[in-house]
Amino acid sequence: MLWAVPPLVALLLRVLDATLRYEEICEDGGLADKPGEASVWCFWHRCLLPAACFFRGRQRTTLLISASFDGELISRTIERMGYETVRGSSSRAGAGGLRALARAVRDGATAVIPGDGPRGPRYVLKPGITRLAQVTGLPMNSFYLLPQRAWVMRSWDALLIPKPFSRVVMVWGRPVPPPESSDAEEKARLAAEETLERLRAMAEGHFASQTAASH
């Protein structure tokens, strides 16, 4: 599997990406990423595949990937699409992964963390993003990607697989300042989690309103 699956999936994702049509929106005060600029980003794990398509080809995009066997498959796949990866998570080898990610950010990389990965629970932000923000001194940025048409996997994260030629909305959120101390981490984590849930509601409402207007 480690030999055969990653190149095949990477090829399929590149072909899929060529068919997708992206639309970007920002909430009030929201900021889109600036390629090539050191920054810290988080998103919900179910958006992993549309995110892999959207950010493909951008310089120095570094993802934190689980140290599990599934993580090894994901890591080898997205590295073939031009991403950098560091291994670890909040539940396994997490501290080492965050240290490696912090080093990449200090070297100018854009760091991206699936906030509720690798095993959930879904839509509950784990503390890794706040720790990374505190260590680097950078704000926590958020995004949510939603295909209008997608297959939804029966997995803990309800993983989204965009259908070919689907429209995909990207919603950018307002940055959350890094916690000033360890005591402030939980408040910052909740603020980032609330931002991600706002973005998810905006994305779902975006297509819902367009569907209602067409009838």
Short mmCIF file of C-alpha atoms in Angstrom, two decimals:
data_model
loop_
_atom_site.label_atom_id
_atom_site.label_comp_id
_atom_site.label_asym_id
_atom_site.label_seq_id
_atom_site.Cartn_x
_atom_site.Cartn_y
_atom_site.Cartn_z
CA MET A 1 0.00 0.00 0.00
CA LEU A 2 2.77 2.44 0.87
CA TRP A 3 4.35 1.86 -2.54
CA ALA A 4 1.22 1.85 -4.72
CA VAL A 5 -1.39 4.06 -3.09
CA PRO A 6 0.37 7.47 -2.69
CA PRO A 7 1.35 7.98 -6.37
CA LEU A 8 -2.08 6.85 -7.56
CA VAL A 9 -4.01 9.07 -5.13
CA ALA A 10 -1.73 12.06 -5.86
CA LEU A 11 -2.37 11.63 -9.58
CA LEU A 12 -6.13 11.39 -9.04
CA LEU A 13 -6.11 14.52 -6.86
CA ARG A 14 -4.19 16.50 -9.49
CA VAL A 15 -6.69 15.42 -12.15
CA LEU A 16 -9.61 16.23 -9.82
CA ASP A 17 -8.18 19.65 -8.97
CA ALA A 18 -8.10 20.58 -12.65
CA THR A 19 -11.91 20.17 -12.77
CA LEU A 20 -12.82 22.08 -9.60
CA ARG A 21 -14.03 25.69 -9.57
CA TYR A 22 -13.09 27.66 -6.47
CA GLU A 23 -14.87 30.65 -4.97
CA GLU A 24 -13.26 32.54 -2.10
CA ILE A 25 -15.11 34.60 0.53
CA CYS A 26 -13.98 36.21 3.79
CA GLU A 27 -15.88 36.83 6.96
CA ASP A 28 -15.65 40.40 8.30
CA GLY A 29 -11.99 40.91 9.15
CA GLY A 30 -11.01 37.63 7.53
CA LEU A 31 -7.65 37.27 5.81
CA ALA A 32 -6.61 34.99 2.96
CA ASP A 33 -3.19 33.39 3.11
CA LYS A 34 -0.23 35.05 1.46
CA PRO A 35 1.90 32.43 -0.33
CA GLY A 36 5.49 32.42 0.79
CA GLU A 37 4.77 34.18 4.11
CA ALA A 38 5.34 32.53 7.49
CA SER A 39 1.94 31.89 9.09
CA VAL A 40 -0.09 29.44 11.16
CA TRP A 41 -3.37 27.95 9.87
CA CYS A 42 -5.93 25.43 11.07
CA PHE A 43 -8.93 23.73 9.48
CA TRP A 44 -11.29 20.85 10.21
CA HIS A 45 -9.94 17.43 9.24
CA ARG A 46 -12.87 16.65 6.90
CA CYS A 47 -11.55 19.34 4.52
CA LEU A 48 -8.20 17.57 4.04
CA LEU A 49 -8.68 16.52 0.40
CA PRO A 50 -10.17 19.79 -0.93
CA ALA A 51 -7.43 21.64 0.97
CA ALA A 52 -4.75 19.43 -0.63
CA CYS A 53 -6.14 20.44 -4.02
CA PHE A 54 -6.55 24.15 -3.24
CA PHE A 55 -3.07 24.78 -1.83
CA ARG A 56 -1.24 22.57 -4.35
CA GLY A 57 1.82 24.28 -5.77
CA ARG A 58 2.13 26.98 -3.11
CA GLN A 59 5.62 27.47 -1.75
CA ARG A 60 6.65 26.12 1.67
CA THR A 61 3.29 24.80 2.81
CA THR A 62 4.02 22.44 5.71
CA LEU A 63 1.42 20.13 7.23
CA LEU A 64 1.40 18.31 10.55
CA ILE A 65 0.43 14.70 9.82
CA SER A 66 -0.31 11.89 12.26
CA ALA A 67 2.49 9.44 13.05
CA SER A 68 0.10 6.53 12.39
CA PHE A 69 0.09 4.19 9.37
CA ASP A 70 -2.79 6.20 7.82
CA GLY A 71 -0.70 9.31 8.40
CA GLU A 72 2.19 7.71 6.52
CA LEU A 73 -0.10 7.13 3.53
CA ILE A 74 -1.33 10.74 3.67
CA SER A 75 2.18 12.12 4.11
CA ARG A 76 3.62 10.22 1.12
CA THR A 77 0.64 11.28 -0.99
CA ILE A 78 0.72 15.00 -0.33
CA GLU A 79 4.51 15.17 -0.54
CA ARG A 80 4.06 14.05 -4.15
CA MET A 81 1.85 17.13 -4.59
CA GLY A 82 4.60 19.50 -3.46
CA TYR A 83 3.85 19.79 0.26
CA GLU A 84 6.28 19.48 3.13
CA THR A 85 5.25 17.40 6.14
CA VAL A 86 6.25 16.89 9.74
CA ARG A 87 5.00 13.90 11.69
CA GLY A 88 3.13 13.93 14.98
CA SER A 89 -0.20 14.86 16.54
CA SER A 90 -1.83 15.78 19.80
CA SER A 91 -2.18 12.10 20.68
CA ARG A 92 1.05 10.56 19.35
CA ALA A 93 4.51 12.13 19.15
CA GLY A 94 2.75 15.48 19.25
CA ALA A 95 5.41 17.52 21.05
CA GLY A 96 8.09 16.56 18.54
CA GLY A 97 5.78 17.32 15.64
CA LEU A 98 4.95 20.77 16.98
CA ARG A 99 8.62 21.57 17.56
CA ALA A 100 9.43 20.59 13.97
CA LEU A 101 6.50 22.65 12.71
CA ALA A 102 7.63 25.67 14.75
CA ARG A 103 11.12 25.37 13.23
CA ALA A 104 9.59 25.32 9.75
CA VAL A 105 7.57 28.47 10.52
CA ARG A 106 10.63 30.29 11.82
CA ASP A 107 12.27 29.36 8.52
CA GLY A 108 9.44 31.04 6.60
CA ALA A 109 6.97 28.19 6.04
CA THR A 110 3.18 28.30 6.10
CA ALA A 111 2.14 25.79 8.78
CA VAL A 112 -1.21 24.01 8.49
CA ILE A 113 -2.81 21.83 11.19
CA PRO A 114 -6.00 19.75 10.92
CA GLY A 115 -7.41 21.09 14.19
CA ASP A 116 -9.49 18.06 15.23
CA GLY A 117 -7.18 15.37 13.89
CA PRO A 118 -6.13 12.65 13.76
CA ARG A 119 -9.00 10.87 15.51
CA GLY A 120 -11.40 13.59 16.64
CA PRO A 121 -13.83 14.18 18.14
CA ARG A 122 -15.09 16.04 15.10
CA TYR A 123 -15.19 19.85 15.37
CA VAL A 124 -13.31 19.95 18.68
CA LEU A 125 -10.08 21.93 18.33
CA LYS A 126 -7.10 20.33 20.01
CA PRO A 127 -4.52 22.49 21.80
CA GLY A 128 -1.67 22.01 19.32
CA ILE A 129 -2.58 25.11 17.28
CA THR A 130 -2.57 27.38 20.35
CA ARG A 131 0.79 26.00 21.46
CA LEU A 132 2.23 26.60 18.00
CA ALA A 133 0.86 30.16 17.96
CA GLN A 134 2.33 30.88 21.38
CA VAL A 135 5.75 29.47 20.48
CA THR A 136 5.95 31.34 17.16
CA GLY A 137 4.18 34.52 18.29
CA LEU A 138 1.93 34.37 15.21
CA PRO A 139 -1.89 34.60 15.16
CA MET A 140 -4.06 31.57 14.51
CA ASN A 141 -5.63 31.77 11.06
CA SER A 142 -8.53 29.57 9.94
CA PHE A 143 -10.26 28.41 6.77
CA TYR A 144 -13.02 26.03 5.75
CA LEU A 145 -13.45 24.40 2.33
CA LEU A 146 -16.78 22.96 1.20
CA PRO A 147 -17.50 21.32 -2.17
CA GLN A 148 -21.03 21.87 -3.43
CA ARG A 149 -21.10 18.24 -4.54
CA ALA A 150 -19.08 15.64 -2.65
CA TRP A 151 -18.98 12.09 -1.43
CA VAL A 152 -19.04 12.02 2.39
CA MET A 153 -17.09 9.15 3.92
CA ARG A 154 -18.43 7.15 6.87
CA SER A 155 -15.42 8.08 8.98
CA TRP A 156 -15.08 9.91 12.27
CA ASP A 157 -14.43 13.18 10.41
CA ALA A 158 -17.05 12.69 7.66
CA LEU A 159 -14.25 13.23 5.13
CA LEU A 160 -15.27 15.17 2.03
CA ILE A 161 -14.25 13.90 -1.42
CA PRO A 162 -15.18 16.55 -4.00
CA LYS A 163 -17.00 15.25 -7.06
CA PRO A 164 -15.42 16.20 -10.41
CA PHE A 165 -16.46 19.61 -11.77
CA SER A 166 -17.91 20.66 -8.43
CA ARG A 167 -17.80 24.22 -7.17
CA VAL A 168 -15.83 24.62 -3.95
CA VAL A 169 -16.21 27.57 -1.57
CA MET A 170 -13.20 28.65 0.50
CA VAL A 171 -14.08 30.76 3.54
CA TRP A 172 -11.28 32.67 5.28
CA GLY A 173 -11.64 33.66 8.94
CA ARG A 174 -10.48 36.41 11.26
CA PRO A 175 -7.10 35.81 12.90
CA VAL A 176 -7.08 34.94 16.60
CA PRO A 177 -4.13 36.49 18.51
CA PRO A 178 -1.65 34.04 20.03
CA PRO A 179 -2.07 33.40 23.77
CA GLU A 180 0.21 35.59 25.85
CA SER A 181 0.75 32.87 28.45
CA SER A 182 -0.05 29.23 29.16
CA ASP A 183 -2.98 30.37 31.32
CA ALA A 184 -4.54 32.06 28.27
CA GLU A 185 -4.28 29.01 25.98
CA GLU A 186 -7.77 27.66 26.64
CA LYS A 187 -9.42 31.01 25.92
CA ALA A 188 -7.48 31.26 22.65
CA ARG A 189 -8.34 27.65 21.76
CA LEU A 190 -12.05 28.29 22.25
CA ALA A 191 -11.85 31.47 20.15
CA ALA A 192 -10.19 29.59 17.28
CA GLU A 193 -12.70 26.75 17.57
CA GLU A 194 -15.60 29.22 17.42
CA THR A 195 -14.03 30.81 14.33
CA LEU A 196 -13.81 27.45 12.54
CA GLU A 197 -17.46 26.70 13.34
CA ARG A 198 -18.51 30.15 12.03
CA LEU A 199 -16.67 29.44 8.80
CA ARG A 200 -18.34 26.05 8.45
CA ALA A 201 -21.76 27.63 8.93
CA MET A 202 -20.92 30.34 6.39
CA ALA A 203 -19.84 27.77 3.79
CA GLU A 204 -22.93 25.63 4.29
CA GLY A 205 -25.16 28.72 4.19
CA HIS A 206 -23.46 29.96 1.03
CA PHE A 207 -24.63 27.04 -1.08
CA ALA A 208 -27.95 26.73 0.76
CA SER A 209 -28.87 30.33 -0.07
CA GLN A 210 -27.93 29.90 -3.71
CA THR A 211 -30.04 26.75 -3.94
CA ALA A 212 -33.03 28.55 -2.39
CA ALA A 213 -32.61 31.52 -4.76
CA SER A 214 -32.67 29.23 -7.79
CA HIS A 215 -36.08 27.83 -6.88
#
